[in-house]
Amino acid sequence: GAGVSQSPSNKVTEKGKDVELRCDPISGHTALYWYRQSLGQGLEFLIYFQGNSAPDKSGLPSDRFSAERTGGSVSTLTIQRTQQEDSAVYLCASSLAQVPRTDTQYFGPGTRLTVL
Amino acid sequence: AQTVTQSQPEMSVQEAETVTLSCTYDTSESDYYLFWYKQPPSRQMILVIRQEAYKQQNATENRFSVNFQKAAKSFSLKISDSQLGDAAMYFCAYRSDGANSKLTFGKGITLSVRP
């Protein structure tokens, strides 16, 4: 079946603009995760959704970052007033989240964000 | 908080040879899961192998196997009969036990395969 998809693949924006990144998880996956991959910080967790609620937002770096998930499916990560340090690859992952011992996160191809 | 350390930023291996990628982690938990993910230039993270901490037997997946040393908090990946397609960045990751939990990643290691 289809894997996790993300759009856009690449996004170039100017400092101060808002951007929206989209993630389509694997059908039936109730858990959804956002991660950020940057040269200086490596791979960092941002936020986790179970269904439409976000029980763990601990990784969001500032209040400029927000995310929502609707219909237990598509998620959007929004970055307001982008800064150059926001430049990174934003990865989305999803999992079935039914049996913890066998739960596996499957990743999308990521969105490369460049803030000029 | 858990931490994952991959101290080697780069490694190189001759095609058909064996290579071992190192990973150590720090945790106070007794139940957890460990993963190796592969990230080729396409950016898509691909699960290579997983290990449950409660299992003493080391996981294997075809040419990939792990050496899991729970007491030493070490989790290395061995790639046998290396192929050109194995060239990628490899990340070691930790996940706590529980219904849903974020992955904590190491910095990654870039593996190159010489023909």
PDB file of N, CA, C and O in Angstrom, chain B residues 10-74:
ATOM      1  N   GLU B  10      31.805   8.857  10.267  1.00  0.00           N
ATOM      2  CA  GLU B  10      31.927   8.256   8.938  1.00  0.00           C
ATOM      3  C   GLU B  10      32.638   6.914   9.034  1.00  0.00           C
ATOM      4  O   GLU B  10      33.515   6.717   9.882  1.00  0.00           O
ATOM      5  N   MET B  11      32.253   6.008   8.132  1.00  0.00           N
ATOM      6  CA  MET B  11      32.972   4.743   7.992  1.00  0.00           C
ATOM      7  C   MET B  11      32.958   4.355   6.522  1.00  0.00           C
ATOM      8  O   MET B  11      32.075   4.775   5.758  1.00  0.00           O
ATOM      9  N   SER B  12      33.923   3.531   6.174  1.00  0.00           N
ATOM     10  CA  SER B  12      34.013   3.055   4.807  1.00  0.00           C
ATOM     11  C   SER B  12      34.265   1.555   4.829  1.00  0.00           C
ATOM     12  O   SER B  12      34.943   1.048   5.727  1.00  0.00           O
ATOM     13  N   VAL B  13      33.696   0.867   3.858  1.00  0.00           N
ATOM     14  CA  VAL B  13      33.870  -0.590   3.794  1.00  0.00           C
ATOM     15  C   VAL B  13      34.033  -1.004   2.346  1.00  0.00           C
ATOM     16  O   VAL B  13      33.478  -0.384   1.428  1.00  0.00           O
ATOM     17  N   GLN B  14      34.810  -2.050   2.119  1.00  0.00           N
ATOM     18  CA  GLN B  14      34.975  -2.604   0.779  1.00  0.00           C
ATOM     19  C   GLN B  14      33.758  -3.466   0.465  1.00  0.00           C
ATOM     20  O   GLN B  14      33.255  -4.188   1.339  1.00  0.00           O
ATOM     21  N   GLU B  15      33.313  -3.373  -0.755  1.00  0.00           N
ATOM     22  CA  GLU B  15      32.195  -4.220  -1.202  1.00  0.00           C
ATOM     23  C   GLU B  15      32.489  -5.674  -0.868  1.00  0.00           C
ATOM     24  O   GLU B  15      33.623  -6.150  -1.015  1.00  0.00           O
ATOM     25  N   ALA B  16      31.460  -6.371  -0.363  1.00  0.00           N
ATOM     26  CA  ALA B  16      31.506  -7.787   0.015  1.00  0.00           C
ATOM     27  C   ALA B  16      32.136  -8.032   1.395  1.00  0.00           C
ATOM     28  O   ALA B  16      32.077  -9.155   1.902  1.00  0.00           O
ATOM     29  N   GLU B  17      32.702  -6.989   1.991  1.00  0.00           N
ATOM     30  CA  GLU B  17      33.275  -7.140   3.325  1.00  0.00           C
ATOM     31  C   GLU B  17      32.213  -6.863   4.392  1.00  0.00           C
ATOM     32  O   GLU B  17      31.060  -6.525   4.086  1.00  0.00           O
ATOM     33  N   THR B  18      32.631  -7.005   5.647  1.00  0.00           N
ATOM     34  CA  THR B  18      31.741  -6.797   6.788  1.00  0.00           C
ATOM     35  C   THR B  18      32.126  -5.525   7.519  1.00  0.00           C
ATOM     36  O   THR B  18      33.322  -5.213   7.645  1.00  0.00           O
ATOM     37  N   VAL B  19      31.131  -4.807   7.983  1.00  0.00           N
ATOM     38  CA  VAL B  19      31.377  -3.575   8.727  1.00  0.00           C
ATOM     39  C   VAL B  19      30.466  -3.531   9.944  1.00  0.00           C
ATOM     40  O   VAL B  19      29.342  -4.056   9.905  1.00  0.00           O
ATOM     41  N   THR B  20      30.956  -2.933  11.015  1.00  0.00           N
ATOM     42  CA  THR B  20      30.178  -2.796  12.239  1.00  0.00           C
ATOM     43  C   THR B  20      30.053  -1.335  12.610  1.00  0.00           C
ATOM     44  O   THR B  20      31.059  -0.625  12.707  1.00  0.00           O
ATOM     45  N   LEU B  21      28.823  -0.902  12.815  1.00  0.00           N
ATOM     46  CA  LEU B  21      28.535   0.474  13.207  1.00  0.00           C
ATOM     47  C   LEU B  21      28.180   0.487  14.692  1.00  0.00           C
ATOM     48  O   LEU B  21      27.345  -0.293  15.138  1.00  0.00           O
ATOM     49  N   SER B  22      28.792   1.395  15.427  1.00  0.00           N
ATOM     50  CA  SER B  22      28.633   1.402  16.882  1.00  0.00           C
ATOM     51  C   SER B  22      27.542   2.360  17.350  1.00  0.00           C
ATOM     52  O   SER B  22      27.283   3.389  16.719  1.00  0.00           O
ATOM     53  N   CYS B  23      26.942   2.022  18.472  1.00  0.00           N
ATOM     54  CA  CYS B  23      25.925   2.870  19.088  1.00  0.00           C
ATOM     55  C   CYS B  23      25.883   2.559  20.588  1.00  0.00           C
ATOM     56  O   CYS B  23      25.883   1.387  20.973  1.00  0.00           O
ATOM     57  N   THR B  24      25.884   3.583  21.393  1.00  0.00           N
ATOM     58  CA  THR B  24      25.659   3.409  22.821  1.00  0.00           C
ATOM     59  C   THR B  24      24.511   4.313  23.238  1.00  0.00           C
ATOM     60  O   THR B  24      24.192   5.287  22.558  1.00  0.00           O
ATOM     61  N   TYR B  25      23.888   3.981  24.339  1.00  0.00           N
ATOM     62  CA  TYR B  25      22.743   4.757  24.792  1.00  0.00           C
ATOM     63  C   TYR B  25      22.753   4.823  26.315  1.00  0.00           C
ATOM     64  O   TYR B  25      23.441   4.042  26.976  1.00  0.00           O
ATOM     65  N   ASP B  26      22.002   5.765  26.821  1.00  0.00           N
ATOM     66  CA  ASP B  26      21.918   5.921  28.264  1.00  0.00           C
ATOM     67  C   ASP B  26      20.450   5.982  28.649  1.00  0.00           C
ATOM     68  O   ASP B  26      19.684   6.763  28.087  1.00  0.00           O
ATOM     69  N   THR B  27      20.051   5.153  29.594  1.00  0.00           N
ATOM     70  CA  THR B  27      18.676   5.127  30.063  1.00  0.00           C
ATOM     71  C   THR B  27      18.614   4.516  31.448  1.00  0.00           C
ATOM     72  O   THR B  27      19.488   3.726  31.815  1.00  0.00           O
ATOM     73  N   SER B  28      17.582   4.867  32.175  1.00  0.00           N
ATOM     74  CA  SER B  28      17.340   4.246  33.476  1.00  0.00           C
ATOM     75  C   SER B  28      16.178   3.265  33.388  1.00  0.00           C
ATOM     76  O   SER B  28      15.817   2.640  34.387  1.00  0.00           O
ATOM     77  N   GLU B  29      15.609   3.132  32.189  1.00  0.00           N
ATOM     78  CA  GLU B  29      14.469   2.246  31.998  1.00  0.00           C
ATOM     79  C   GLU B  29      14.935   0.811  31.785  1.00  0.00           C
ATOM     80  O   GLU B  29      16.062   0.572  31.345  1.00  0.00           O
ATOM     81  N   SER B  30      14.073  -0.139  32.106  1.00  0.00           N
ATOM     82  CA  SER B  30      14.420  -1.545  31.922  1.00  0.00           C
ATOM     83  C   SER B  30      13.808  -2.120  30.655  1.00  0.00           C
ATOM     84  O   SER B  30      14.347  -3.049  30.065  1.00  0.00           O
ATOM     85  N   ASP B  31      12.689  -1.562  30.232  1.00  0.00           N
ATOM     86  CA  ASP B  31      12.050  -2.016  28.994  1.00  0.00           C
ATOM     87  C   ASP B  31      12.090  -0.889  27.971  1.00  0.00           C
ATOM     88  O   ASP B  31      11.667   0.238  28.263  1.00  0.00           O
ATOM     89  N   TYR B  32      12.573  -1.216  26.788  1.00  0.00           N
ATOM     90  CA  TYR B  32      12.686  -0.217  25.734  1.00  0.00           C
ATOM     91  C   TYR B  32      12.968  -0.949  24.434  1.00  0.00           C
ATOM     92  O   TYR B  32      13.085  -2.186  24.412  1.00  0.00           O
ATOM     93  N   TYR B  33      13.059  -0.171  23.377  1.00  0.00           N
ATOM     94  CA  TYR B  33      13.288  -0.728  22.045  1.00  0.00           C
ATOM     95  C   TYR B  33      14.399   0.061  21.366  1.00  0.00           C
ATOM     96  O   TYR B  33      14.521   1.270  21.547  1.00  0.00           O
ATOM     97  N   LEU B  34      15.164  -0.651  20.575  1.00  0.00           N
ATOM     98  CA  LEU B  34      16.263  -0.030  19.849  1.00  0.00           C
ATOM     99  C   LEU B  34      16.107  -0.310  18.363  1.00  0.00           C
ATOM    100  O   LEU B  34      15.633  -1.394  17.976  1.00  0.00           O
ATOM    101  N   PHE B  35      16.496   0.641  17.558  1.00  0.00           N
ATOM    102  CA  PHE B  35      16.311   0.548  16.115  1.00  0.00           C
ATOM    103  C   PHE B  35      17.563   1.044  15.390  1.00  0.00           C
ATOM    104  O   PHE B  35      18.287   1.900  15.873  1.00  0.00           O
ATOM    105  N   TRP B  36      17.758   0.499  14.215  1.00  0.00           N
ATOM    106  CA  TRP B  36      18.673   1.084  13.242  1.00  0.00           C
ATOM    107  C   TRP B  36      17.845   1.465  12.021  1.00  0.00           C
ATOM    108  O   TRP B  36      17.118   0.637  11.466  1.00  0.00           O
ATOM    109  N   TYR B  37      17.979   2.738  11.632  1.00  0.00           N
ATOM    110  CA  TYR B  37      17.334   3.238  10.430  1.00  0.00           C
ATOM    111  C   TYR B  37      18.410   3.613   9.415  1.00  0.00           C
ATOM    112  O   TYR B  37      19.485   4.106   9.768  1.00  0.00           O
ATOM    113  N   LYS B  38      18.093   3.411   8.146  1.00  0.00           N
ATOM    114  CA  LYS B  38      18.963   3.781   7.035  1.00  0.00           C
ATOM    115  C   LYS B  38      18.338   4.969   6.312  1.00  0.00           C
ATOM    116  O   LYS B  38      17.133   4.981   6.051  1.00  0.00           O
ATOM    117  N   GLN B  39      19.153   5.975   5.997  1.00  0.00           N
ATOM    118  CA  GLN B  39      18.662   7.122   5.242  1.00  0.00           C
ATOM    119  C   GLN B  39      19.536   7.334   4.009  1.00  0.00           C
ATOM    120  O   GLN B  39      20.624   7.887   4.097  1.00  0.00           O
ATOM    121  N   PRO B  40      19.081   6.885   2.845  1.00  0.00           N
ATOM    122  CA  PRO B  40      19.820   7.129   1.607  1.00  0.00           C
ATOM    123  C   PRO B  40      19.654   8.585   1.182  1.00  0.00           C
ATOM    124  O   PRO B  40      18.916   9.326   1.827  1.00  0.00           O
ATOM    125  N   PRO B  41      20.314   8.997   0.108  1.00  0.00           N
ATOM    126  CA  PRO B  41      20.194  10.390  -0.355  1.00  0.00           C
ATOM    127  C   PRO B  41      18.762  10.823  -0.653  1.00  0.00           C
ATOM    128  O   PRO B  41      18.461  12.011  -0.644  1.00  0.00           O
ATOM    129  N   SER B  42      17.879   9.882  -0.892  1.00  0.00           N
ATOM    130  CA  SER B  42      16.472  10.225  -1.134  1.00  0.00           C
ATOM    131  C   SER B  42      15.781  10.784   0.107  1.00  0.00           C
ATOM    132  O   SER B  42      14.654  11.280   0.026  1.00  0.00           O
ATOM    133  N   ARG B  43      16.420  10.711   1.249  1.00  0.00           N
ATOM    134  CA  ARG B  43      15.945  11.216   2.553  1.00  0.00           C
ATOM    135  C   ARG B  43      14.965  10.271   3.249  1.00  0.00           C
ATOM    136  O   ARG B  43      14.659  10.470   4.413  1.00  0.00           O
ATOM    137  N   GLN B  44      14.454   9.257   2.542  1.00  0.00           N
ATOM    138  CA  GLN B  44      13.464   8.359   3.151  1.00  0.00           C
ATOM    139  C   GLN B  44      14.130   7.484   4.205  1.00  0.00           C
ATOM    140  O   GLN B  44      15.024   6.697   3.900  1.00  0.00           O
ATOM    141  N   MET B  45      13.688   7.601   5.434  1.00  0.00           N
ATOM    142  CA  MET B  45      14.212   6.765   6.519  1.00  0.00           C
ATOM    143  C   MET B  45      13.606   5.359   6.396  1.00  0.00           C
ATOM    144  O   MET B  45      12.381   5.214   6.363  1.00  0.00           O
ATOM    145  N   ILE B  46      14.464   4.368   6.374  1.00  0.00           N
ATOM    146  CA  ILE B  46      14.023   2.983   6.196  1.00  0.00           C
ATOM    147  C   ILE B  46      14.459   2.181   7.408  1.00  0.00           C
ATOM    148  O   ILE B  46      15.636   2.211   7.782  1.00  0.00           O
ATOM    149  N   LEU B  47      13.525   1.465   8.007  1.00  0.00           N
ATOM    150  CA  LEU B  47      13.868   0.640   9.155  1.00  0.00           C
ATOM    151  C   LEU B  47      14.721  -0.533   8.696  1.00  0.00           C
ATOM    152  O   LEU B  47      14.343  -1.275   7.792  1.00  0.00           O
ATOM    153  N   VAL B  48      15.863  -0.703   9.344  1.00  0.00           N
ATOM    154  CA  VAL B  48      16.758  -1.809   9.016  1.00  0.00           C
ATOM    155  C   VAL B  48      16.517  -2.988   9.952  1.00  0.00           C
ATOM    156  O   VAL B  48      16.371  -4.136   9.510  1.00  0.00           O
ATOM    157  N   ILE B  49      16.455  -2.700  11.248  1.00  0.00           N
ATOM    158  CA  ILE B  49      16.350  -3.772  12.233  1.00  0.00           C
ATOM    159  C   ILE B  49      15.920  -3.172  13.565  1.00  0.00           C
ATOM    160  O   ILE B  49      16.161  -1.988  13.833  1.00  0.00           O
ATOM    161  N   ARG B  50      15.236  -3.987  14.370  1.00  0.00           N
ATOM    162  CA  ARG B  50      14.798  -3.548  15.684  1.00  0.00           C
ATOM    163  C   ARG B  50      15.135  -4.610  16.714  1.00  0.00           C
ATOM    164  O   ARG B  50      15.255  -5.795  16.384  1.00  0.00           O
ATOM    165  N   GLN B  51      15.279  -4.163  17.960  1.00  0.00           N
ATOM    166  CA  GLN B  51      15.606  -5.068  19.056  1.00  0.00           C
ATOM    167  C   GLN B  51      14.782  -4.682  20.267  1.00  0.00           C
ATOM    168  O   GLN B  51      14.737  -3.501  20.653  1.00  0.00           O
ATOM    169  N   GLU B  52      14.119  -5.666  20.870  1.00  0.00           N
ATOM    170  CA  GLU B  52      13.416  -5.418  22.116  1.00  0.00           C
ATOM    171  C   GLU B  52      14.375  -5.688  23.271  1.00  0.00           C
ATOM    172  O   GLU B  52      15.042  -6.721  23.284  1.00  0.00           O
ATOM    173  N   ALA B  53      14.407  -4.787  24.230  1.00  0.00           N
ATOM    174  CA  ALA B  53      15.379  -4.917  25.318  1.00  0.00           C
ATOM    175  C   ALA B  53      15.157  -6.162  26.162  1.00  0.00           C
ATOM    176  O   ALA B  53      16.104  -6.688  26.762  1.00  0.00           O
ATOM    177  N   TYR B  54      13.911  -6.662  26.209  1.00  0.00           N
ATOM    178  CA  TYR B  54      13.641  -7.832  27.048  1.00  0.00           C
ATOM    179  C   TYR B  54      14.117  -9.125  26.383  1.00  0.00           C
ATOM    180  O   TYR B  54      14.169 -10.173  27.009  1.00  0.00           O
ATOM    181  N   LYS B  55      14.464  -9.049  25.119  1.00  0.00           N
ATOM    182  CA  LYS B  55      14.948 -10.241  24.415  1.00  0.00           C
ATOM    183  C   LYS B  55      16.469 -10.329  24.498  1.00  0.00           C
ATOM    184  O   LYS B  55      17.170  -9.376  24.169  1.00  0.00           O
ATOM    185  N   GLN B  56      16.960 -11.462  24.925  1.00  0.00           N
ATOM    186  CA  GLN B  56      18.404 -11.640  25.013  1.00  0.00           C
ATOM    187  C   GLN B  56      19.005 -11.972  23.646  1.00  0.00           C
ATOM    188  O   GLN B  56      20.168 -11.670  23.377  1.00  0.00           O
ATOM    189  N   GLN B  57      18.196 -12.603  22.790  1.00  0.00           N
ATOM    190  CA  GLN B  57      18.704 -12.994  21.481  1.00  0.00           C
ATOM    191  C   GLN B  57      18.860 -11.777  20.591  1.00  0.00           C
ATOM    192  O   GLN B  57      17.964 -10.933  20.502  1.00  0.00           O
ATOM    193  N   ASN B  58      19.994 -11.693  19.913  1.00  0.00           N
ATOM    194  CA  ASN B  58      20.252 -10.585  19.002  1.00  0.00           C
ATOM    195  C   ASN B  58      19.403 -10.717  17.741  1.00  0.00           C
ATOM    196  O   ASN B  58      19.267 -11.802  17.173  1.00  0.00           O
ATOM    197  N   ALA B  59      18.834  -9.575  17.297  1.00  0.00           N
ATOM    198  CA  ALA B  59      18.006  -9.585  16.098  1.00  0.00           C
ATOM    199  C   ALA B  59      18.863  -9.734  14.846  1.00  0.00           C
ATOM    200  O   ALA B  59      20.008  -9.260  14.796  1.00  0.00           O
ATOM    201  N   THR B  60      18.302 -10.397  13.849  1.00  0.00           N
ATOM    202  CA  THR B  60      18.956 -10.518  12.549  1.00  0.00           C
ATOM    203  C   THR B  60      17.919 -10.316  11.454  1.00  0.00           C
ATOM    204  O   THR B  60      16.748 -10.687  11.605  1.00  0.00           O
ATOM    205  N   GLU B  61      18.351  -9.700  10.376  1.00  0.00           N
ATOM    206  CA  GLU B  61      17.522  -9.509   9.181  1.00  0.00           C
ATOM    207  C   GLU B  61      18.436  -9.669   7.973  1.00  0.00           C
ATOM    208  O   GLU B  61      19.094  -8.734   7.543  1.00  0.00           O
ATOM    209  N   ASN B  62      18.454 -10.874   7.435  1.00  0.00           N
ATOM    210  CA  ASN B  62      19.282 -11.152   6.257  1.00  0.00           C
ATOM    211  C   ASN B  62      20.743 -10.801   6.540  1.00  0.00           C
ATOM    212  O   ASN B  62      21.350 -11.395   7.422  1.00  0.00           O
ATOM    213  N   ARG B  63      21.305  -9.833   5.838  1.00  0.00           N
ATOM    214  CA  ARG B  63      22.721  -9.491   6.014  1.00  0.00           C
ATOM    215  C   ARG B  63      22.973  -8.575   7.211  1.00  0.00           C
ATOM    216  O   ARG B  63      24.132  -8.253   7.505  1.00  0.00           O
ATOM    217  N   PHE B  64      21.921  -8.174   7.879  1.00  0.00           N
ATOM    218  CA  PHE B  64      22.041  -7.235   8.992  1.00  0.00           C
ATOM    219  C   PHE B  64      21.815  -7.958  10.317  1.00  0.00           C
ATOM    220  O   PHE B  64      20.850  -8.712  10.448  1.00  0.00           O
ATOM    221  N   SER B  65      22.675  -7.702  11.263  1.00  0.00           N
ATOM    222  CA  SER B  65      22.498  -8.270  12.591  1.00  0.00           C
ATOM    223  C   SER B  65      22.985  -7.257  13.615  1.00  0.00           C
ATOM    224  O   SER B  65      23.725  -6.322  13.287  1.00  0.00           O
ATOM    225  N   VAL B  66      22.533  -7.442  14.852  1.00  0.00           N
ATOM    226  CA  VAL B  66      22.954  -6.531  15.905  1.00  0.00           C
ATOM    227  C   VAL B  66      23.677  -7.303  16.993  1.00  0.00           C
ATOM    228  O   VAL B  66      23.502  -8.501  17.157  1.00  0.00           O
ATOM    229  N   ASN B  67      24.507  -6.569  17.719  1.00  0.00           N
ATOM    230  CA  ASN B  67      25.125  -7.073  18.930  1.00  0.00           C
ATOM    231  C   ASN B  67      24.600  -6.192  20.057  1.00  0.00           C
ATOM    232  O   ASN B  67      25.040  -5.055  20.235  1.00  0.00           O
ATOM    233  N   PHE B  68      23.614  -6.727  20.776  1.00  0.00           N
ATOM    234  CA  PHE B  68      22.948  -5.986  21.838  1.00  0.00           C
ATOM    235  C   PHE B  68      23.528  -6.406  23.172  1.00  0.00           C
ATOM    236  O   PHE B  68      23.414  -7.574  23.578  1.00  0.00           O
ATOM    237  N   GLN B  69      24.152  -5.463  23.852  1.00  0.00           N
ATOM    238  CA  GLN B  69      24.733  -5.706  25.160  1.00  0.00           C
ATOM    239  C   GLN B  69      24.008  -4.800  26.153  1.00  0.00           C
ATOM    240  O   GLN B  69      24.372  -3.626  26.307  1.00  0.00           O
ATOM    241  N   LYS B  70      22.976  -5.345  26.821  1.00  0.00           N
ATOM    242  CA  LYS B  70      22.112  -4.511  27.656  1.00  0.00           C
ATOM    243  C   LYS B  70      22.870  -3.893  28.825  1.00  0.00           C
ATOM    244  O   LYS B  70      22.687  -2.723  29.151  1.00  0.00           O
ATOM    245  N   ALA B  71      23.708  -4.683  29.474  1.00  0.00           N
ATOM    246  CA  ALA B  71      24.425  -4.176  30.644  1.00  0.00           C
ATOM    247  C   ALA B  71      25.373  -3.041  30.248  1.00  0.00           C
ATOM    248  O   ALA B  71      25.526  -2.056  30.981  1.00  0.00           O
ATOM    249  N   ALA B  72      25.981  -3.171  29.095  1.00  0.00           N
ATOM    250  CA  ALA B  72      26.909  -2.155  28.614  1.00  0.00           C
ATOM    251  C   ALA B  72      26.200  -1.032  27.888  1.00  0.00           C
ATOM    252  O   ALA B  72      26.827  -0.026  27.521  1.00  0.00           O
ATOM    253  N   LYS B  73      24.888  -1.200  27.657  1.00  0.00           N
ATOM    254  CA  LYS B  73      24.093  -0.212  26.916  1.00  0.00           C
ATOM    255  C   LYS B  73      24.727   0.070  25.560  1.00  0.00           C
ATOM    256  O   LYS B  73      24.971   1.229  25.174  1.00  0.00           O
ATOM    257  N   SER B  74      24.956  -1.016  24.857  1.00  0.00           N
ATOM    258  CA  SER B  74      25.593  -0.942  23.554  1.00  0.00           C
ATOM    259  C   SER B  74      24.718  -1.674  22.534  1.00  0.00           C
ATOM    260  O   SER B  74      24.139  -2.733  22.838  1.00  0.00           O
TER     261      SER B  74
END
